[in-house]
mmCIF file of C-alpha atoms and ligand atoms in Angstrom:
data_model
loop_
_atom_site.group_PDB
_atom_site.id
_atom_site.type_symbol
_atom_site.label_atom_id
_atom_site.label_comp_id
_atom_site.label_asym_id
_atom_site.label_seq_id
_atom_site.Cartn_x
_atom_site.Cartn_y
_atom_site.Cartn_z
ATOM 1 C CA UNK A 1 0.000 0.000 0.000
ATOM 2 C CA UNK A 2 1.161 3.514 -0.746
ATOM 3 C CA UNK A 3 -0.558 6.631 0.667
ATOM 4 C CA UNK A 4 0.397 9.962 -0.855
ATOM 5 C CA UNK A 5 -0.392 13.296 0.812
ATOM 6 C CA UNK A 6 0.375 15.519 -2.155
ATOM 7 C CA UNK A 7 0.806 18.805 -0.342
ATOM 8 C CA UNK A 8 2.316 17.845 3.013
ATOM 9 C CA UNK A 9 5.887 18.684 2.064
ATOM 10 C CA UNK A 10 5.683 21.413 -0.550
ATOM 11 C CA UNK A 11 9.458 21.980 -0.402
ATOM 12 C CA UNK A 12 10.346 18.436 -1.431
ATOM 13 C CA UNK A 13 10.670 16.557 -4.688
ATOM 14 C CA UNK A 14 7.565 15.920 -6.784
ATOM 15 C CA UNK A 15 6.590 14.900 -10.280
ATOM 16 C CA UNK A 16 3.852 17.108 -11.769
ATOM 17 C CA UNK A 17 1.748 15.802 -14.670
ATOM 18 C CA UNK A 18 0.953 18.940 -16.617
ATOM 19 C CA UNK A 19 -1.571 19.056 -19.486
ATOM 20 C CA UNK A 20 -0.944 21.477 -22.355
ATOM 21 C CA UNK A 21 -3.414 22.817 -24.978
ATOM 22 C CA UNK A 22 -4.713 20.512 -27.733
ATOM 23 C CA UNK A 23 -5.058 23.486 -30.053
ATOM 24 C CA UNK A 24 -6.287 26.654 -28.404
ATOM 25 C CA UNK A 25 -3.393 28.173 -26.500
ATOM 26 C CA UNK A 26 -5.757 30.043 -24.173
ATOM 27 C CA UNK A 27 -6.480 26.728 -22.499
ATOM 28 C CA UNK A 28 -3.447 27.129 -20.251
ATOM 29 C CA UNK A 29 -4.615 27.567 -16.706
ATOM 30 C CA UNK A 30 -3.034 29.752 -14.068
ATOM 31 C CA UNK A 31 -2.106 26.638 -12.125
ATOM 32 C CA UNK A 32 -0.332 25.166 -15.161
ATOM 33 C CA UNK A 33 1.665 28.400 -15.545
ATOM 34 C CA UNK A 34 2.470 28.532 -11.821
ATOM 35 C CA UNK A 35 3.601 24.907 -11.845
ATOM 36 C CA UNK A 36 5.788 25.276 -14.929
ATOM 37 C CA UNK A 37 7.366 28.324 -13.284
ATOM 38 C CA UNK A 38 7.827 26.459 -9.998
ATOM 39 C CA UNK A 39 9.557 23.300 -11.216
ATOM 40 C CA UNK A 40 13.319 22.954 -11.702
ATOM 41 C CA UNK A 41 13.157 20.902 -14.885
ATOM 42 C CA UNK A 42 10.526 20.123 -17.540
ATOM 43 C CA UNK A 43 10.530 16.689 -19.153
ATOM 44 C CA UNK A 44 8.937 16.724 -22.583
ATOM 45 C CA UNK A 45 8.264 14.501 -25.540
ATOM 46 C CA UNK A 46 9.823 16.806 -28.102
ATOM 47 C CA UNK A 47 12.079 19.548 -26.761
ATOM 48 C CA UNK A 48 11.748 21.662 -29.923
ATOM 49 C CA UNK A 49 7.954 21.551 -29.934
ATOM 50 C CA UNK A 50 7.598 22.175 -26.187
ATOM 51 C CA UNK A 51 10.413 24.738 -26.302
ATOM 52 C CA UNK A 52 8.311 26.854 -28.667
ATOM 53 C CA UNK A 53 5.234 26.658 -26.439
ATOM 54 C CA UNK A 54 7.252 27.496 -23.332
ATOM 55 C CA UNK A 55 8.896 30.434 -25.107
ATOM 56 C CA UNK A 56 5.481 31.938 -25.916
ATOM 57 C CA UNK A 57 4.595 31.510 -22.226
ATOM 58 C CA UNK A 58 7.875 33.191 -21.216
ATOM 59 C CA UNK A 59 8.948 30.110 -19.275
ATOM 60 C CA UNK A 60 12.660 29.356 -19.435
ATOM 61 C CA UNK A 61 13.553 26.098 -17.694
ATOM 62 C CA UNK A 62 15.949 23.287 -18.505
ATOM 63 C CA UNK A 63 14.209 20.727 -20.734
ATOM 64 C CA UNK A 64 14.910 17.015 -20.859
ATOM 65 C CA UNK A 65 13.656 14.668 -23.552
ATOM 66 C CA UNK A 66 11.397 11.880 -22.369
ATOM 67 C CA UNK A 67 9.802 9.984 -25.239
ATOM 68 C CA UNK A 68 8.887 6.407 -26.042
ATOM 69 C CA UNK A 69 12.342 5.624 -27.515
ATOM 70 C CA UNK A 70 14.576 6.890 -24.682
ATOM 71 C CA UNK A 71 12.789 5.865 -21.484
ATOM 72 C CA UNK A 72 15.630 3.508 -20.467
ATOM 73 C CA UNK A 73 17.941 6.503 -20.148
ATOM 74 C CA UNK A 74 15.477 9.268 -19.302
ATOM 75 C CA UNK A 75 13.704 7.554 -16.378
ATOM 76 C CA UNK A 76 16.903 6.932 -14.337
ATOM 77 C CA UNK A 77 18.000 10.512 -15.089
ATOM 78 C CA UNK A 78 14.696 11.953 -13.864
ATOM 79 C CA UNK A 79 14.715 9.716 -10.746
ATOM 80 C CA UNK A 80 18.207 10.996 -9.931
ATOM 81 C CA UNK A 81 17.007 14.600 -10.086
ATOM 82 C CA UNK A 82 13.995 13.790 -7.896
ATOM 83 C CA UNK A 83 16.337 12.061 -5.452
ATOM 84 C CA UNK A 84 18.239 15.360 -5.203
ATOM 85 C CA UNK A 85 14.990 17.034 -4.131
ATOM 86 C CA UNK A 86 14.163 18.615 -7.493
ATOM 87 C CA UNK A 87 10.627 19.271 -8.731
ATOM 88 C CA UNK A 88 9.913 18.052 -12.228
ATOM 89 C CA UNK A 89 7.016 18.604 -14.611
ATOM 90 C CA UNK A 90 6.239 16.247 -17.444
ATOM 91 C CA UNK A 91 4.398 17.565 -20.492
ATOM 92 C CA UNK A 92 3.607 16.020 -23.880
ATOM 93 C CA UNK A 93 3.119 17.623 -27.296
ATOM 94 C CA UNK A 94 -0.586 18.181 -26.536
ATOM 95 C CA UNK A 95 -3.160 17.357 -23.899
ATOM 96 C CA UNK A 96 -2.348 15.048 -21.029
ATOM 97 C CA UNK A 97 0.956 13.255 -20.754
ATOM 98 C CA UNK A 98 0.363 9.469 -20.447
ATOM 99 C CA UNK A 99 -2.865 9.610 -22.488
ATOM 100 C CA UNK A 100 -1.701 8.007 -25.755
ATOM 101 C CA UNK A 101 1.561 9.760 -24.902
ATOM 102 C CA UNK A 102 4.699 8.852 -22.930
ATOM 103 C CA UNK A 103 4.928 8.944 -19.137
ATOM 104 C CA UNK A 104 3.340 5.845 -17.596
ATOM 105 C CA UNK A 105 6.661 4.049 -16.936
ATOM 106 C CA UNK A 106 8.000 7.196 -15.305
ATOM 107 C CA UNK A 107 4.939 7.579 -13.065
ATOM 108 C CA UNK A 108 5.229 3.943 -11.934
ATOM 109 C CA UNK A 109 8.942 4.374 -11.173
ATOM 110 C CA UNK A 110 8.340 7.595 -9.207
ATOM 111 C CA UNK A 111 5.514 6.023 -7.155
ATOM 112 C CA UNK A 112 7.879 3.162 -6.293
ATOM 113 C CA UNK A 113 10.321 5.730 -4.876
ATOM 114 C CA UNK A 114 7.542 7.139 -2.646
ATOM 115 C CA UNK A 115 7.805 10.526 -4.313
ATOM 116 C CA UNK A 116 4.530 12.424 -4.871
ATOM 117 C CA UNK A 117 2.999 12.326 -8.352
ATOM 118 C CA UNK A 118 0.656 15.292 -8.724
ATOM 119 C CA UNK A 119 -1.725 15.715 -11.667
ATOM 120 C CA UNK A 120 -3.165 19.029 -12.830
ATOM 121 C CA UNK A 121 -6.529 19.423 -14.578
ATOM 122 C CA UNK A 122 -6.592 20.419 -18.214
ATOM 123 C CA UNK A 123 -7.217 19.717 -21.896
ATOM 124 C CA UNK A 124 -7.717 16.230 -23.303
ATOM 125 C CA UNK A 125 -9.056 15.553 -26.815
ATOM 126 C CA UNK A 126 -10.989 12.415 -25.815
ATOM 127 C CA UNK A 127 -13.077 14.165 -23.172
ATOM 128 C CA UNK A 128 -13.804 17.209 -25.339
ATOM 129 C CA UNK A 129 -15.094 14.868 -28.061
ATOM 130 C CA UNK A 130 -17.092 12.697 -25.672
ATOM 131 C CA UNK A 131 -18.990 15.449 -23.902
ATOM 132 C CA UNK A 132 -20.063 17.163 -27.125
ATOM 133 C CA UNK A 133 -20.738 13.920 -29.027
ATOM 134 C CA UNK A 134 -24.350 13.584 -27.933
ATOM 135 C CA UNK A 135 -23.690 9.889 -27.195
ATOM 136 C CA UNK A 136 -24.099 8.446 -23.724
ATOM 137 C CA UNK A 137 -21.516 9.740 -21.264
ATOM 138 C CA UNK A 138 -22.702 7.727 -18.276
ATOM 139 C CA UNK A 139 -20.108 5.004 -18.819
ATOM 140 C CA UNK A 140 -17.420 5.035 -21.483
ATOM 141 C CA UNK A 141 -14.194 3.429 -22.599
ATOM 142 C CA UNK A 142 -11.193 5.430 -23.711
ATOM 143 C CA UNK A 143 -9.326 3.122 -26.109
ATOM 144 C CA UNK A 144 -6.848 5.460 -27.793
ATOM 145 C CA UNK A 145 -5.319 4.287 -31.083
ATOM 146 C CA UNK A 146 -6.348 1.018 -32.732
ATOM 147 C CA UNK A 147 -3.618 -0.942 -34.472
ATOM 148 C CA UNK A 148 -2.441 0.474 -37.799
ATOM 149 C CA UNK A 149 -2.812 -2.925 -39.539
ATOM 150 C CA UNK A 150 -6.315 -3.980 -40.545
ATOM 151 C CA UNK A 151 -6.004 -7.621 -39.389
ATOM 152 C CA UNK A 152 -4.952 -6.624 -35.875
ATOM 153 C CA UNK A 153 -7.373 -3.709 -35.819
ATOM 154 C CA UNK A 154 -10.309 -6.001 -36.620
ATOM 155 C CA UNK A 155 -9.252 -8.345 -33.807
ATOM 156 C CA UNK A 156 -9.286 -5.403 -31.412
ATOM 157 C CA UNK A 157 -12.708 -4.353 -32.704
ATOM 158 C CA UNK A 158 -14.082 -7.905 -32.374
ATOM 159 C CA UNK A 159 -13.039 -7.871 -28.705
ATOM 160 C CA UNK A 160 -15.105 -4.662 -28.284
ATOM 161 C CA UNK A 161 -18.085 -5.682 -30.409
ATOM 162 C CA UNK A 162 -20.407 -6.397 -27.475
ATOM 163 C CA UNK A 163 -19.132 -3.608 -25.246
ATOM 164 C CA UNK A 164 -22.327 -1.800 -24.209
ATOM 165 C CA UNK A 165 -20.902 1.663 -23.489
ATOM 166 C CA UNK A 166 -19.598 4.549 -25.586
ATOM 167 C CA UNK A 167 -16.067 4.059 -26.951
ATOM 168 C CA UNK A 168 -13.492 6.737 -27.761
ATOM 169 C CA UNK A 169 -10.696 6.215 -30.287
ATOM 170 C CA UNK A 170 -7.904 8.391 -31.634
ATOM 171 C CA UNK A 171 -7.107 8.104 -35.334
ATOM 172 C CA UNK A 172 -4.816 9.676 -37.898
ATOM 173 C CA UNK A 173 -6.482 11.263 -40.964
ATOM 174 C CA UNK A 174 -4.654 8.982 -43.451
ATOM 175 C CA UNK A 175 -6.094 5.900 -41.733
ATOM 176 C CA UNK A 176 -9.620 7.081 -40.928
ATOM 177 C CA UNK A 177 -11.260 5.597 -44.025
ATOM 178 C CA UNK A 178 -9.711 2.143 -43.537
ATOM 179 C CA UNK A 179 -10.528 2.191 -39.833
ATOM 180 C CA UNK A 180 -14.172 3.165 -40.351
ATOM 181 C CA UNK A 181 -14.532 0.418 -42.999
ATOM 182 C CA UNK A 182 -13.375 -2.083 -40.371
ATOM 183 C CA UNK A 183 -15.714 -0.535 -37.789
ATOM 184 C CA UNK A 184 -18.643 -0.941 -40.197
ATOM 185 C CA UNK A 185 -17.712 -4.546 -40.918
ATOM 186 C CA UNK A 186 -17.281 -5.554 -37.270
ATOM 187 C CA UNK A 187 -19.678 -3.300 -35.312
ATOM 188 C CA UNK A 188 -22.336 -2.742 -37.974
ATOM 189 C CA UNK A 189 -23.895 0.611 -38.797
ATOM 190 C CA UNK A 190 -23.970 2.284 -35.387
ATOM 191 C CA UNK A 191 -24.115 5.921 -34.336
ATOM 192 C CA UNK A 192 -20.742 7.603 -34.545
ATOM 193 C CA UNK A 193 -19.270 11.049 -34.022
ATOM 194 C CA UNK A 194 -16.084 12.244 -35.654
ATOM 195 C CA UNK A 195 -14.684 15.237 -33.769
ATOM 196 C CA UNK A 196 -12.035 17.115 -35.707
ATOM 197 C CA UNK A 197 -9.573 19.910 -34.929
ATOM 198 C CA UNK A 198 -10.953 20.379 -31.427
ATOM 199 C CA UNK A 199 -10.574 23.832 -29.861
ATOM 200 C CA UNK A 200 -9.087 25.113 -33.160
ATOM 201 C CA UNK A 201 -10.607 27.419 -35.769
ATOM 202 C CA UNK A 202 -11.710 24.501 -38.003
ATOM 203 C CA UNK A 203 -13.280 22.504 -35.164
ATOM 204 C CA UNK A 204 -16.041 20.259 -36.509
ATOM 205 C CA UNK A 205 -18.325 17.532 -35.171
ATOM 206 C CA UNK A 206 -19.741 15.087 -37.715
ATOM 207 C CA UNK A 207 -22.585 13.157 -36.113
ATOM 208 C CA UNK A 208 -24.224 10.319 -38.024
ATOM 209 C CA UNK A 209 -23.979 6.602 -38.731
ATOM 210 C CA UNK A 210 -20.728 4.802 -39.529
ATOM 211 C CA UNK A 211 -21.806 4.484 -43.165
ATOM 212 C CA UNK A 212 -22.640 8.190 -43.497
ATOM 213 C CA UNK A 213 -19.348 9.320 -41.963
ATOM 214 C CA UNK A 214 -17.395 6.746 -43.997
ATOM 215 C CA UNK A 215 -18.746 8.272 -47.219
ATOM 216 C CA UNK A 216 -17.154 11.650 -46.514
ATOM 217 C CA UNK A 217 -14.184 10.916 -44.262
ATOM 218 C CA UNK A 218 -11.685 10.418 -47.117
ATOM 219 C CA UNK A 219 -11.552 14.200 -47.642
ATOM 220 C CA UNK A 220 -11.114 15.083 -43.982
ATOM 221 C CA UNK A 221 -7.884 16.474 -42.634
ATOM 222 C CA UNK A 222 -6.530 17.391 -39.224
ATOM 223 C CA UNK A 223 -6.515 15.691 -35.852
ATOM 224 C CA UNK A 224 -9.506 13.532 -35.077
ATOM 225 C CA UNK A 225 -11.296 11.638 -32.347
ATOM 226 C CA UNK A 226 -13.876 8.964 -33.123
ATOM 227 C CA UNK A 227 -16.648 8.373 -30.603
ATOM 228 C CA UNK A 228 -18.779 5.268 -31.199
ATOM 229 C CA UNK A 229 -22.025 4.196 -29.590
ATOM 230 C CA UNK A 230 -21.774 1.029 -27.514
ATOM 231 C CA UNK A 231 -23.615 -2.164 -28.408
ATOM 232 C CA UNK A 232 -27.151 -1.413 -27.326
ATOM 233 C CA UNK A 233 -28.696 -4.567 -28.807
ATOM 234 C CA UNK A 234 -28.494 -6.714 -25.692
ATOM 235 C CA UNK A 235 -29.987 -4.012 -23.500
ATOM 236 C CA UNK A 236 -32.845 -2.972 -25.713
ATOM 237 C CA UNK A 237 -33.949 -6.231 -27.312
ATOM 238 C CA UNK A 238 -36.565 -7.939 -25.213
ATOM 239 C CA UNK A 239 -37.030 -11.720 -25.204
ATOM 240 C CA UNK A 240 -40.324 -11.202 -26.995
ATOM 241 C CA UNK A 241 -38.640 -9.290 -29.828
ATOM 242 C CA UNK A 242 -35.949 -11.949 -30.186
ATOM 243 C CA UNK A 243 -38.556 -14.734 -30.320
ATOM 244 C CA UNK A 244 -40.511 -12.835 -32.979
ATOM 245 C CA UNK A 245 -37.309 -12.500 -35.016
ATOM 246 C CA UNK A 246 -36.583 -16.239 -34.600
ATOM 247 C CA UNK A 247 -40.113 -17.189 -35.698
ATOM 248 C CA UNK A 248 -39.722 -15.014 -38.782
ATOM 249 C CA UNK A 249 -36.514 -16.864 -39.631
ATOM 250 C CA UNK A 250 -38.385 -20.178 -39.254
ATOM 251 C CA UNK A 251 -41.059 -18.923 -41.643
ATOM 252 C CA UNK A 252 -38.293 -18.128 -44.107
ATOM 253 C CA UNK A 253 -37.215 -21.797 -43.929
ATOM 254 C CA UNK A 254 -34.595 -21.928 -41.179
ATOM 255 C CA UNK A 255 -34.613 -24.786 -38.665
ATOM 256 C CA UNK A 256 -36.059 -23.650 -35.265
ATOM 257 C CA UNK A 257 -32.908 -24.256 -33.180
ATOM 258 C CA UNK A 258 -30.715 -22.543 -35.748
ATOM 259 C CA UNK A 259 -33.162 -19.609 -35.856
ATOM 260 C CA UNK A 260 -33.053 -19.354 -32.043
ATOM 261 C CA UNK A 261 -29.245 -19.298 -32.187
ATOM 262 C CA UNK A 262 -29.126 -16.591 -34.825
ATOM 263 C CA UNK A 263 -31.788 -14.379 -33.239
ATOM 264 C CA UNK A 264 -30.180 -14.409 -29.775
ATOM 265 C CA UNK A 265 -26.819 -13.143 -31.020
ATOM 266 C CA UNK A 266 -25.692 -9.953 -29.226
ATOM 267 C CA UNK A 267 -28.535 -10.358 -26.737
ATOM 268 C CA UNK A 268 -28.700 -11.200 -23.061
ATOM 269 C CA UNK A 269 -30.641 -14.428 -23.820
ATOM 270 C CA UNK A 270 -29.353 -17.923 -24.587
ATOM 271 C CA UNK A 271 -30.303 -20.024 -27.593
ATOM 272 C CA UNK A 272 -32.177 -22.425 -25.313
ATOM 273 C CA UNK A 273 -34.183 -19.670 -23.611
ATOM 274 C CA UNK A 274 -35.269 -18.379 -27.020
ATOM 275 C CA UNK A 275 -36.061 -21.883 -28.269
ATOM 276 C CA UNK A 276 -38.232 -22.683 -25.213
ATOM 277 C CA UNK A 277 -40.169 -19.440 -25.751
ATOM 278 C CA UNK A 278 -40.629 -20.324 -29.436
ATOM 279 C CA UNK A 279 -42.176 -23.650 -28.423
ATOM 280 C CA UNK A 280 -44.555 -21.860 -26.020
ATOM 281 C CA UNK A 281 -45.520 -19.339 -28.711
ATOM 282 C CA UNK A 282 -46.498 -22.205 -31.044
ATOM 283 C CA UNK A 283 -48.880 -23.824 -28.509
HETATM 284 N N1 SAM B 1 -2.267 13.385 -24.989
HETATM 285 C C1 SAM B 1 -3.266 13.792 -25.927
HETATM 286 C C2 SAM B 1 -4.605 13.980 -25.197
HETATM 287 O O1 SAM B 1 -4.624 14.071 -23.960
HETATM 288 O O2 SAM B 1 -5.637 14.098 -25.858
HETATM 289 C C3 SAM B 1 -3.363 12.821 -27.083
HETATM 290 C C4 SAM B 1 -2.071 12.648 -27.829
HETATM 291 S S1 SAM B 1 -2.151 11.531 -29.164
HETATM 292 C C5 SAM B 1 -0.480 11.303 -29.536
HETATM 293 C C6 SAM B 1 -2.644 12.527 -30.505
HETATM 294 C C7 SAM B 1 -4.056 12.203 -30.985
HETATM 295 O O3 SAM B 1 -4.986 12.860 -30.137
HETATM 296 C C8 SAM B 1 -4.367 12.718 -32.370
HETATM 297 O O4 SAM B 1 -3.963 11.814 -33.376
HETATM 298 C C9 SAM B 1 -5.879 12.859 -32.332
HETATM 299 O O5 SAM B 1 -6.487 11.603 -32.508
HETATM 300 C C10 SAM B 1 -6.094 13.317 -30.878
HETATM 301 N N2 SAM B 1 -6.096 14.794 -30.811
HETATM 302 C C11 SAM B 1 -5.169 15.582 -30.248
HETATM 303 N N3 SAM B 1 -5.525 16.881 -30.381
HETATM 304 C C12 SAM B 1 -6.691 16.903 -31.048
HETATM 305 C C13 SAM B 1 -7.567 17.926 -31.495
HETATM 306 N N4 SAM B 1 -7.297 19.212 -31.298
HETATM 307 N N5 SAM B 1 -8.693 17.567 -32.145
HETATM 308 C C14 SAM B 1 -8.999 16.271 -32.359
HETATM 309 N N6 SAM B 1 -8.201 15.270 -31.961
HETATM 310 C C15 SAM B 1 -7.064 15.566 -31.311
#
């Protein structure tokens, strides 16, 4: 067990997880500015990119690179600085560090050293897209990027096919068409929202079905988040509706047990439950 009182020793070492804007530079909070001014060192994904942002904010601190290809060197270096009592902020190119961005190995290593890890509130593309999507926000899954290869991507989608809650994905514009084709094939034609260029001048939400969005997504540019409705079939289909569907299949020539099996797919009911109800309906 590890209990962290974040603000008990404000003089000591700490790792601050600092979100930066996903587009609109005004989304830098006072606390983010205060923290970046407070820390001794800023660890960032790309020192050139973050250097430019920090310059516009008039923040001049030593930067160290911490990205997915140098963690074996950067994590020990950062731990050494923390061990000397230094305060360190980690930022990524945009939004939250660790969210489809580097930082999780560092956070785990710092927690193991019993050094406070303190997160600040701020921008995140997934949450912006979710809350304006119009899809259910009660429960949701943040998935991040699907695999770039279609075979692996479809496997990932198959694993999510019955997931009943809203799902949020990140995708690159050059892959969006291929990804939505796979979504259509595996999930079927569900409700979907493509949120593009969030917080920027060309921000756009495209709300429709997978098929509708697929028809136009080839022309779309910029950064995008894809929000997809969960599988609502099992929740909304009653046993009565499933039995009706099975009986229709029988009328079309299918054997009763096979019809029960097909009709109960993606539902909360078993083939046998449906079959027993079909027998009752016939009496
Ligand atoms: N750490 C970031 C966050 O908290 O949102 C995500 C970084 S990830 C490497 C980059 C992906 O986030 C992009 O490919 C896109 O899917 C999404 N993204 C980032 N900024 C965005 C924006 N302004 N509008 C839409 N999507 C954005």
